[in-house]
Short mmCIF file of C-alpha atoms and ligand atoms in Angstrom, two decimals:
data_model
loop_
_atom_site.label_atom_id
_atom_site.label_comp_id
_atom_site.label_asym_id
_atom_site.label_seq_id
_atom_site.Cartn_x
_atom_site.Cartn_y
_atom_site.Cartn_z
CA MET A 1 39.17 160.45 78.59
CA PRO A 2 35.80 159.24 79.77
CA THR A 3 34.69 155.59 78.64
CA LEU A 4 31.22 155.45 76.14
CA THR A 5 28.84 153.27 76.85
CA LEU A 6 25.28 152.30 75.23
CA SER A 7 22.67 151.81 77.08
CA SER A 8 19.00 150.97 76.96
CA SER A 9 18.07 153.04 79.74
CA VAL A 10 19.71 155.94 81.68
CA PRO A 11 21.74 153.72 84.51
CA ALA A 12 21.27 153.65 87.94
CA ALA A 13 24.73 155.11 88.48
CA ALA A 14 24.32 158.35 86.65
CA THR A 15 24.35 161.39 89.01
CA ALA A 16 23.70 163.63 85.96
CA VAL A 17 21.38 163.20 82.94
CA ASP A 18 20.28 165.69 80.22
CA ARG A 19 17.29 166.81 79.39
CA PRO A 20 17.04 168.04 75.65
CA VAL A 21 14.71 171.19 75.18
CA ALA A 22 13.80 172.54 71.32
CA SER A 23 14.07 176.11 71.32
CA ASP A 24 10.44 176.33 70.20
CA GLU A 25 9.15 174.55 72.60
CA LEU A 26 10.04 176.49 75.68
CA ASP A 27 6.63 176.83 76.63
CA ASN A 28 6.11 173.44 77.24
CA LEU A 29 8.48 173.69 80.50
CA ASP A 30 6.41 174.35 83.76
CA PRO A 31 6.18 178.00 84.32
CA LYS A 32 8.79 178.13 87.05
CA LEU A 33 11.50 176.80 84.87
CA GLN A 34 10.25 179.05 82.35
CA LYS A 35 11.39 181.89 84.42
CA VAL A 36 14.56 180.22 85.34
CA CYS A 37 15.49 179.75 81.77
CA GLU A 38 14.58 183.36 81.00
CA LEU A 39 16.77 184.58 83.75
CA GLN A 40 19.71 182.54 82.79
CA GLY A 41 19.65 183.60 79.27
CA PHE A 42 18.71 179.62 77.99
CA THR A 43 16.90 180.12 74.76
CA GLY A 44 17.13 176.15 73.57
CA GLU A 45 19.67 176.85 70.92
CA PRO A 46 22.15 174.06 70.49
CA GLY A 47 25.54 174.62 72.69
CA GLN A 48 23.45 176.11 75.32
CA SER A 49 23.22 173.87 78.63
CA PHE A 50 22.30 175.00 82.30
CA VAL A 51 22.13 172.80 85.25
CA ILE A 52 19.10 172.46 87.53
CA GLN A 53 18.94 170.29 91.03
CA GLY A 54 17.25 167.12 90.56
CA ALA A 55 14.65 166.19 93.22
CA ASN A 56 15.92 164.20 96.23
CA ASP A 57 17.97 161.19 95.55
CA ARG A 58 17.11 161.99 91.55
CA PRO A 59 20.31 162.70 89.26
CA VAL A 60 21.14 166.60 88.15
CA GLU A 61 18.92 167.71 85.09
CA VAL A 62 21.11 169.30 82.51
CA LEU A 63 18.84 171.33 80.32
CA VAL A 64 20.57 171.72 76.89
CA GLY A 65 19.13 173.37 73.75
CA VAL A 66 18.54 171.50 70.61
CA GLY A 67 17.66 174.66 68.13
CA PRO A 68 14.11 174.60 66.71
CA ARG A 69 12.31 171.20 66.79
CA ALA A 70 12.06 170.73 62.94
CA GLU A 71 15.82 171.45 62.46
CA ILE A 72 17.39 169.12 64.69
CA ASP A 73 20.05 167.51 62.79
CA ALA A 74 23.59 165.77 63.59
CA LYS A 75 25.35 169.17 63.92
CA ALA A 76 22.81 170.15 66.24
CA LEU A 77 22.95 166.82 68.37
CA ARG A 78 26.83 166.76 68.18
CA THR A 79 26.87 170.43 69.47
CA ALA A 80 24.28 169.76 72.24
CA ALA A 81 26.11 166.29 73.37
CA ALA A 82 29.24 168.27 73.62
CA ALA A 83 27.60 171.31 75.60
CA PHE A 84 25.95 168.26 78.10
CA ALA A 85 29.40 166.89 78.39
CA ARG A 86 31.26 169.97 79.23
CA ALA A 87 28.32 171.15 82.01
CA ALA A 88 28.42 167.77 83.53
CA LYS A 89 32.29 167.38 83.58
CA LEU A 90 32.89 166.82 87.53
CA HIS A 91 30.24 164.08 87.67
CA LYS A 92 31.67 160.45 87.48
CA VAL A 93 28.84 158.70 85.48
CA VAL A 94 26.36 160.55 83.33
CA ALA A 95 23.48 159.83 80.80
CA THR A 96 22.70 161.28 77.75
CA THR A 97 18.99 160.76 76.01
CA LEU A 98 19.71 163.22 72.98
CA VAL A 99 19.40 160.35 70.45
CA ASP A 100 15.41 160.13 71.51
CA ALA A 101 14.99 164.03 71.13
CA ALA A 102 15.83 163.54 67.70
CA ALA A 103 13.05 161.56 66.62
CA GLY A 104 13.22 163.21 62.74
CA ILE A 105 16.73 161.91 61.48
CA ASP A 106 17.90 158.81 60.90
CA PRO A 107 18.44 157.24 64.61
CA ALA A 108 22.10 155.46 63.54
CA GLU A 109 23.12 159.09 62.35
CA ALA A 110 21.82 160.50 65.23
CA LEU A 111 23.65 157.94 67.76
CA GLN A 112 26.91 158.43 66.05
CA ALA A 113 26.42 162.21 66.47
CA VAL A 114 25.63 162.13 70.03
CA CYS A 115 28.93 159.81 70.86
CA GLU A 116 31.06 162.40 68.75
CA GLY A 117 29.78 164.98 70.84
CA ALA A 118 29.84 163.59 73.86
CA GLY A 119 33.09 161.88 73.38
CA LEU A 120 35.04 165.18 71.94
CA GLY A 121 33.13 167.74 74.11
CA SER A 122 34.74 165.99 77.12
CA TYR A 123 38.26 165.84 75.79
CA ARG A 124 41.42 166.67 77.56
CA TYR A 125 44.93 166.28 77.48
CA THR A 126 45.99 165.18 80.64
CA ALA A 127 49.28 163.02 79.91
CA LEU A 128 51.26 165.71 81.41
CA LYS A 129 49.67 166.72 84.54
CA SER A 130 50.97 165.32 87.81
CA ASP A 131 47.54 165.69 89.34
CA PRO A 132 45.00 165.68 86.71
CA ASP A 133 41.40 166.87 88.18
CA LYS A 134 39.26 163.90 88.35
CA GLY A 135 36.68 164.18 85.55
CA LEU A 136 33.79 162.24 83.97
CA ASP A 137 34.55 158.38 84.21
CA LYS A 138 31.52 157.32 81.95
CA ILE A 139 29.11 158.87 79.70
CA SER A 140 26.06 156.42 78.75
CA ILE A 141 24.47 156.96 75.82
CA VAL A 142 20.73 155.79 75.77
CA ALA A 143 19.52 154.53 72.86
CA LYS A 144 17.49 151.21 72.00
CA PHE A 145 17.03 150.47 68.09
CA LYS A 146 17.96 147.85 65.60
CA GLY A 147 21.68 148.95 64.37
CA ALA A 148 22.06 150.88 67.55
CA ARG A 149 25.40 148.87 68.56
CA ALA A 150 26.69 149.20 64.89
CA ALA A 151 26.30 153.34 64.83
CA PHE A 152 27.85 153.47 68.39
CA ASN A 153 30.91 151.64 67.32
CA ARG A 154 31.27 153.99 64.26
CA GLY A 155 30.90 157.24 66.48
CA LYS A 156 33.29 155.66 69.17
CA ALA A 157 35.88 154.71 66.54
CA VAL A 158 35.61 158.29 65.53
CA VAL A 159 35.88 159.58 68.65
CA GLU A 160 39.19 157.83 69.55
CA ALA A 161 40.57 158.81 66.42
CA VAL A 162 40.12 162.14 66.86
CA THR A 163 41.29 161.91 70.56
CA LEU A 164 44.80 160.01 69.17
CA ALA A 165 45.07 162.97 66.76
CA ARG A 166 44.60 166.00 69.36
CA ASP A 167 47.02 163.91 71.66
CA LEU A 168 49.73 163.65 68.82
CA GLY A 169 48.90 167.47 68.58
CA ASN A 170 49.54 168.48 72.08
CA GLU A 171 52.39 166.67 72.72
CA PRO A 172 55.77 168.49 72.88
CA GLY A 173 57.83 168.58 69.79
CA GLY A 174 60.59 167.69 71.62
CA SER A 175 59.25 164.27 72.59
CA LEU A 176 57.16 163.36 69.47
CA VAL A 177 60.25 163.45 67.35
CA PRO A 178 59.75 161.26 64.07
CA THR A 179 61.14 157.88 65.72
CA ALA A 180 58.38 158.33 68.50
CA PHE A 181 55.59 159.45 66.03
CA VAL A 182 56.66 155.93 64.20
CA LYS A 183 56.63 153.87 67.42
CA ILE A 184 53.04 155.11 68.15
CA ALA A 185 51.92 154.40 64.32
CA ARG A 186 53.37 150.81 64.95
CA GLU A 187 50.92 150.33 68.09
CA VAL A 188 47.98 152.06 65.56
CA ALA A 189 48.50 149.84 62.78
CA LYS A 190 48.78 146.68 65.00
CA ASP A 191 45.30 147.51 66.61
CA SER A 192 43.86 148.57 63.55
CA GLY A 193 44.85 146.11 61.07
CA LEU A 194 46.87 148.11 58.72
CA LYS A 195 49.89 147.31 57.01
CA ILE A 196 52.99 149.62 58.24
CA THR A 197 56.27 150.62 56.11
CA VAL A 198 58.64 152.92 57.59
CA TRP A 199 61.72 154.26 55.59
CA ASP A 200 64.47 155.18 57.61
CA GLU A 201 67.21 158.08 56.49
CA LYS A 202 69.12 155.60 54.43
CA ARG A 203 66.13 154.55 52.54
CA ILE A 204 64.79 157.94 52.30
CA ALA A 205 68.51 158.99 50.71
CA LYS A 206 68.23 155.98 48.35
CA GLU A 207 64.83 156.51 47.18
CA ARG A 208 65.97 160.44 46.46
CA LEU A 209 63.30 161.85 48.83
CA GLY A 210 65.16 165.26 48.59
CA GLY A 211 63.00 167.61 50.13
CA ILE A 212 62.84 165.16 53.43
CA GLN A 213 66.30 165.42 53.43
CA PHE A 214 66.65 169.13 52.60
CA VAL A 215 64.85 170.04 55.71
CA ASN A 216 66.05 167.32 58.02
CA ARG A 217 69.50 168.72 57.55
CA GLY A 218 69.78 171.10 60.46
CA SER A 219 68.41 168.63 63.12
CA THR A 220 69.76 165.80 65.06
CA HIS A 221 66.79 163.41 65.00
CA PRO A 222 66.80 161.43 61.77
CA ALA A 223 63.72 161.76 59.63
CA ARG A 224 61.35 158.97 58.31
CA LEU A 225 58.60 158.27 55.93
CA LEU A 226 55.85 156.42 57.19
CA MET A 227 53.37 154.29 55.03
CA LEU A 228 50.20 152.83 55.88
CA GLN A 229 47.81 150.66 54.07
CA TYR A 230 43.95 149.67 54.58
CA LYS A 231 42.82 147.10 52.63
CA PRO A 232 38.90 146.64 52.71
CA VAL A 233 37.35 143.61 53.09
CA GLY A 234 35.98 142.56 49.71
CA LYS A 235 36.92 144.10 46.44
CA PRO A 236 37.81 147.99 46.77
CA THR A 237 35.57 150.51 45.32
CA GLY A 238 38.82 152.36 44.54
CA SER A 239 41.83 153.66 45.68
CA VAL A 240 42.82 156.78 47.64
CA ALA A 241 46.10 158.35 48.56
CA LEU A 242 46.37 160.14 51.98
CA VAL A 243 49.16 162.64 52.56
CA GLY A 244 49.82 164.54 55.75
CA LYS A 245 52.44 166.93 56.55
CA GLY A 246 54.64 165.83 59.85
CA ILE A 247 57.08 168.45 60.58
CA THR A 248 57.16 167.33 64.48
CA PHE A 249 58.48 171.09 65.25
CA ASP A 250 58.86 173.86 62.96
CA SER A 251 61.44 176.18 64.09
CA GLY A 252 61.26 177.90 60.66
CA GLY A 253 65.53 176.69 60.20
CA LEU A 254 67.87 179.39 59.42
CA SER A 255 64.65 181.57 58.22
CA ILE A 256 64.06 181.13 62.11
CA LYS A 257 60.48 182.28 63.39
CA THR A 258 60.10 184.94 66.12
CA ALA A 259 59.39 183.61 69.34
CA SER A 260 55.42 184.19 69.29
CA GLY A 261 55.53 182.47 65.81
CA MET A 262 57.40 179.62 67.00
CA ALA A 263 55.57 179.01 70.16
CA SER A 264 52.84 176.64 68.84
CA MET A 265 54.85 174.81 66.44
CA LYS A 266 54.56 171.65 67.89
CA ILE A 267 51.34 171.23 66.21
CA ASP A 268 53.06 171.08 62.56
CA MET A 269 52.39 167.66 62.46
CA ALA A 270 48.90 168.11 62.58
CA GLY A 271 48.08 166.68 59.07
CA GLY A 272 50.29 163.70 59.52
CA ALA A 273 48.53 163.12 62.83
CA ALA A 274 45.03 163.22 61.06
CA VAL A 275 46.21 160.82 58.44
CA LEU A 276 47.26 158.16 60.82
CA ALA A 277 44.19 159.10 63.00
CA THR A 278 42.08 158.51 59.99
CA MET A 279 43.45 155.48 58.84
CA SER A 280 42.85 153.92 62.43
CA ALA A 281 39.20 154.48 61.92
CA LEU A 282 38.69 153.36 58.32
CA GLY A 283 37.72 149.27 59.33
CA ALA A 284 35.13 150.81 61.85
CA ALA A 285 33.57 152.86 59.60
CA GLY A 286 33.18 150.16 56.94
CA ALA A 287 35.61 152.07 54.11
CA LYS A 288 35.16 150.40 51.05
CA ALA A 289 37.96 151.79 49.06
CA ALA A 290 41.90 150.80 49.32
CA VAL A 291 43.70 153.49 51.11
CA THR A 292 47.38 154.30 51.54
CA ALA A 293 48.89 156.95 53.49
CA TYR A 294 52.56 158.90 53.35
CA ILE A 295 53.48 160.77 56.34
CA PRO A 296 56.86 162.27 55.79
CA LEU A 297 58.20 162.96 59.46
CA THR A 298 61.08 165.43 60.49
CA ASP A 299 61.59 168.43 62.40
CA ASN A 300 62.86 171.82 60.44
CA MET A 301 65.77 173.01 62.96
CA LEU A 302 68.98 175.32 62.59
CA GLY A 303 71.88 172.95 63.29
CA GLY A 304 75.37 174.01 61.96
CA ASP A 305 74.76 172.68 58.93
CA ALA A 306 71.32 173.25 58.15
CA SER A 307 70.02 174.29 54.66
CA ARG A 308 70.84 177.51 53.67
CA PRO A 309 68.49 179.83 52.04
CA GLY A 310 69.36 179.70 48.33
CA ASP A 311 70.36 176.07 48.41
CA VAL A 312 68.58 173.67 46.00
CA PHE A 313 67.63 170.33 46.10
CA THR A 314 66.21 167.81 43.70
CA ALA A 315 62.81 166.32 44.87
CA ARG A 316 61.76 162.69 44.41
CA ASN A 317 60.19 163.66 40.53
CA GLY A 318 63.29 164.94 39.48
CA THR A 319 61.91 168.88 39.79
CA THR A 320 64.76 171.15 41.12
CA VAL A 321 63.60 173.53 43.85
CA GLU A 322 65.68 176.51 45.04
CA VAL A 323 64.97 177.30 48.67
CA LEU A 324 64.66 181.02 49.84
CA ASN A 325 63.17 180.77 52.73
CA THR A 326 63.70 177.53 54.83
CA ASP A 327 60.20 178.20 57.12
CA ALA A 328 58.61 177.19 53.77
CA GLU A 329 59.50 173.59 54.44
CA GLY A 330 56.13 171.87 54.64
CA ARG A 331 55.97 171.99 50.72
CA LEU A 332 59.22 170.47 50.17
CA VAL A 333 58.56 167.22 52.26
CA MET A 334 54.87 167.14 50.90
CA ALA A 335 56.42 167.40 47.51
CA ASP A 336 58.55 164.24 47.59
CA ALA A 337 55.34 162.33 49.53
CA LEU A 338 52.99 163.87 46.67
CA ALA A 339 55.34 162.61 43.87
CA LEU A 340 55.61 159.20 45.25
CA ALA A 341 51.93 158.74 45.92
CA ALA A 342 51.55 159.87 42.30
CA GLU A 343 53.64 157.40 41.16
CA ARG A 344 51.40 154.48 42.17
CA LYS A 345 48.58 156.13 40.46
CA PRO A 346 45.60 156.06 42.68
CA ASP A 347 42.47 157.21 41.77
CA ALA A 348 42.70 160.49 43.98
CA ILE A 349 45.25 162.06 46.37
CA ILE A 350 44.30 163.88 49.16
CA ASP A 351 46.72 165.72 51.43
CA ILE A 352 46.10 167.69 54.65
CA ALA A 353 48.81 169.88 55.88
CA THR A 354 49.35 173.00 58.31
CA LEU A 355 51.03 174.46 55.31
CA THR A 356 50.47 178.58 55.60
CA GLY A 357 49.57 181.00 58.02
CA ALA A 358 48.17 183.10 54.81
CA VAL A 359 45.29 180.63 54.90
CA SER A 360 44.38 181.98 58.34
CA ALA A 361 44.56 185.52 57.38
CA ALA A 362 41.71 184.62 54.56
CA LEU A 363 39.56 182.43 56.54
CA GLY A 364 40.23 183.14 59.99
CA LEU A 365 41.19 180.72 62.94
CA SER A 366 38.86 177.92 62.48
CA LEU A 367 38.30 177.21 58.84
CA ALA A 368 40.74 175.14 56.78
CA GLY A 369 41.51 175.96 52.81
CA LEU A 370 40.64 173.80 49.97
CA MET A 371 42.09 173.67 46.84
CA GLY A 372 42.65 170.83 43.86
CA ASN A 373 42.99 170.12 40.20
CA ASP A 374 39.76 168.19 39.99
CA ASP A 375 36.07 169.75 40.65
CA SER A 376 34.43 166.34 41.61
CA LEU A 377 37.30 165.48 44.08
CA VAL A 378 36.84 168.98 45.52
CA GLY A 379 33.07 168.54 45.64
CA LYS A 380 33.23 165.16 47.64
CA LEU A 381 35.33 167.01 50.01
CA GLU A 382 32.83 169.85 50.17
CA ASP A 383 30.00 167.41 51.02
CA ALA A 384 32.02 165.69 53.56
CA SER A 385 32.55 169.14 55.12
CA ASP A 386 28.83 169.62 55.16
CA ARG A 387 27.78 166.27 56.85
CA THR A 388 30.75 166.64 59.57
CA GLY A 389 30.45 170.22 60.17
CA GLU A 390 34.54 170.51 59.93
CA GLN A 391 34.50 173.72 57.70
CA ILE A 392 36.44 173.98 54.67
CA TRP A 393 36.47 176.57 51.72
CA HIS A 394 37.39 176.20 48.30
CA LEU A 395 40.23 178.69 47.40
CA PRO A 396 41.50 178.69 43.50
CA LEU A 397 44.77 178.06 42.12
CA PRO A 398 45.19 180.80 39.79
CA SER A 399 47.29 179.81 36.98
CA GLU A 400 48.57 183.63 36.63
CA TYR A 401 50.32 183.20 40.04
CA ARG A 402 52.21 179.99 38.80
CA LYS A 403 54.97 182.18 37.54
CA GLN A 404 55.80 183.77 41.11
CA LEU A 405 57.24 180.20 41.55
CA ASP A 406 59.87 180.39 38.91
CA SER A 407 63.22 180.32 39.79
CA VAL A 408 66.48 182.03 38.17
CA VAL A 409 69.00 179.04 39.08
CA ALA A 410 66.43 176.15 39.49
CA ASP A 411 62.92 174.61 38.10
CA LEU A 412 61.10 176.22 41.01
CA LYS A 413 61.60 178.44 43.92
CA ASN A 414 59.66 177.86 47.44
CA ILE A 415 57.68 181.26 48.00
CA GLY A 416 56.12 183.40 46.02
CA SER A 417 57.07 186.96 45.05
CA GLY A 418 55.43 188.85 47.68
CA PRO A 419 53.38 188.53 50.87
CA TRP A 420 49.87 188.25 49.35
CA GLY A 421 47.98 185.10 48.53
CA GLY A 422 50.50 182.93 50.28
CA ALA A 423 48.02 179.94 50.63
CA LEU A 424 47.50 179.84 46.55
CA THR A 425 51.01 179.83 45.89
CA ALA A 426 51.71 177.14 48.16
CA GLY A 427 49.01 175.05 46.64
CA LEU A 428 50.31 176.22 43.07
CA PHE A 429 53.58 174.49 44.25
CA LEU A 430 52.24 171.24 45.68
CA ARG A 431 50.56 170.84 42.24
CA GLU A 432 53.95 170.53 40.53
CA PHE A 433 54.25 167.25 42.02
CA VAL A 434 50.72 165.42 41.82
CA GLY A 435 50.95 165.10 37.57
CA GLU A 436 47.52 164.38 36.13
CA THR A 437 46.11 162.50 39.15
CA PRO A 438 43.22 163.96 40.74
CA TRP A 439 44.35 165.72 44.00
CA ALA A 440 42.77 168.08 46.80
CA HIS A 441 44.93 169.97 49.53
CA VAL A 442 43.48 170.81 52.55
CA ASP A 443 45.66 173.66 54.26
CA LEU A 444 44.80 173.77 57.79
CA GLY A 445 46.70 176.76 58.82
CA MET A 446 45.68 177.53 62.48
CA SER A 447 42.28 175.53 62.60
CA ALA A 448 44.75 172.31 63.87
CA LEU A 449 44.74 174.77 66.94
CA SER A 450 42.19 176.16 69.31
CA GLU A 451 42.23 178.95 71.44
CA SER A 452 39.79 178.00 73.62
CA ASP A 453 37.25 175.23 74.80
CA ASN A 454 34.35 175.88 72.16
CA GLY A 455 31.88 173.34 70.91
CA LEU A 456 33.58 169.91 70.13
CA VAL A 457 37.28 171.44 70.41
CA SER A 458 38.71 172.24 73.60
CA LYS A 459 42.12 174.48 73.94
CA GLY A 460 44.94 173.03 72.08
CA GLY A 461 45.20 170.54 69.21
CA THR A 462 41.69 170.18 67.47
CA GLY A 463 42.21 166.77 65.37
CA PHE A 464 40.83 168.92 62.44
CA GLY A 465 40.46 166.69 59.48
CA VAL A 466 40.01 163.45 60.91
CA ARG A 467 36.06 163.47 61.09
CA LEU A 468 36.09 165.05 57.48
CA LEU A 469 38.39 162.03 56.09
CA VAL A 470 36.75 159.18 57.58
CA ASP A 471 33.43 160.54 56.22
CA LEU A 472 34.69 161.13 52.89
CA LEU A 473 36.32 157.34 52.96
CA ALA A 474 33.26 155.96 54.51
CA ASN A 475 31.17 156.83 51.51
CA TRP A 476 33.72 156.53 48.80
N1 BES B 501 53.98 175.59 59.47
C1 BES B 501 53.72 176.76 59.31
C2 BES B 501 52.48 177.15 58.78
C3 BES B 501 51.48 177.72 59.77
C4 BES B 501 51.94 178.65 60.76
C5 BES B 501 50.80 176.90 60.23
C6 BES B 501 50.79 178.83 61.73
C7 BES B 501 49.88 176.82 61.37
C8 BES B 501 49.90 178.15 62.21
C9 BES B 501 54.49 176.84 57.62
O1 BES B 501 55.57 175.93 57.64
C10 BES B 501 55.24 178.07 57.72
O2 BES B 501 56.31 178.65 57.94
N2 BES B 501 54.68 178.95 56.43
C11 BES B 501 55.37 180.16 55.88
C12 BES B 501 55.57 180.18 54.85
C13 BES B 501 56.06 181.46 54.28
C14 BES B 501 57.83 181.59 54.76
C15 BES B 501 56.01 181.53 52.74
C16 BES B 501 53.99 181.08 56.68
O3 BES B 501 52.90 180.88 56.89
O4 BES B 501 54.21 182.30 57.31
MN1 MN B 502 57.58 176.56 58.21
ZN1 ZN B 503 55.89 174.18 58.73
#
């Protein structure tokens, strides 16, 4: 990953520098360049970029679109900065002047957005390449105003956090087992000043976390419950619990997935990764609430004594659950973690999980679903979504669907009655474990993964939810 630096002017070492162009100001370019833009199809929209050779000894210039002058906002800047980083990816040292292009908006917001775009647009997962192609070493962000350093540090912390979530998502399921996830979390906790608590399989049994035990039964890797605590300086403005699904690989268990359905299931800890990553950035983001994270970790495998369809377990809150499909495992581990979070009576619980494929049938590949029992909390998440551009869509929890979860033999069953509305029945299932606590649920579905390099995301893990949650908690 390239290093992000803040500088007051374009460094001499830069071999590529951007030239922001507003879509309604193409006429200001010299006529020859206007003609080239036309031939290249460059209209100045955010996301467009186009390299022009600099004069002798001058750095290469990259025209980057920023959209209509009057509409330049954080989103346009993030997109433009990402496009620049992609266009200049073979250079060693590059510089972006996008912060200056955004005269209309708060410079601190502009700087953070440019950091995020440049840092995330140049993300690549190279840990397992024997000969990673040499890319960008250094991206210099040119800005000079009072408070620039603080805004830069916030942006950098967000980039590092999203990078962590993406790296975890991209790491193979056979190496990122629960104990390996915990090992990384210990380093993160140490670096970010978080308190960390880990429950091993014995403690999980003693604490009656029946859902985690149930899912772990077919695995040779012991389960863990990872908890992290962030305490702000000064009196907290509130208390929030984050719960992230940490299925380190989802084979489906005995209700086994198809080969193609299973191929991407190392991503099934993306919610847990987003929560860990969010926690790592709270200090730098200046979050003032006390935040506690719960990440249940296990893979979902099919060893000789794996849980069978029809088996029943008792969750942390005493609810008995009949499991008719072992591939609906996320809600089982989340049930315990949500119940535990609710016992401690935080002001709000927010969970994030790759819970269903059904949410992506509804919303497509890049949006996540949002459900909850509290309109004000849901509204806060929608506001954070607007600010960050991480798109979530509010879905209902229809009470008439609740009866689909009635079981003949236990208090609940873990799947709905038919193929329809699967994201909603999953959300209704989770709701059973939070009691009266205000709660919101983000179902990532496929948004945890990208099929292509596109804007801020690269093919593979997206780190979806980190920017959303950091923004939410920074404004709590
Ligand atoms: N982890 C999957 C959901 C998923 C699928 C997330 C694809 C991201 C991409 C989850 O554990 C699962 O298997 N859900 C089932 C539920 C069904 C059995 C009720 C699903 O969505 O098919
Ligand atoms: Mn599953
Ligand atoms: Zn799963």
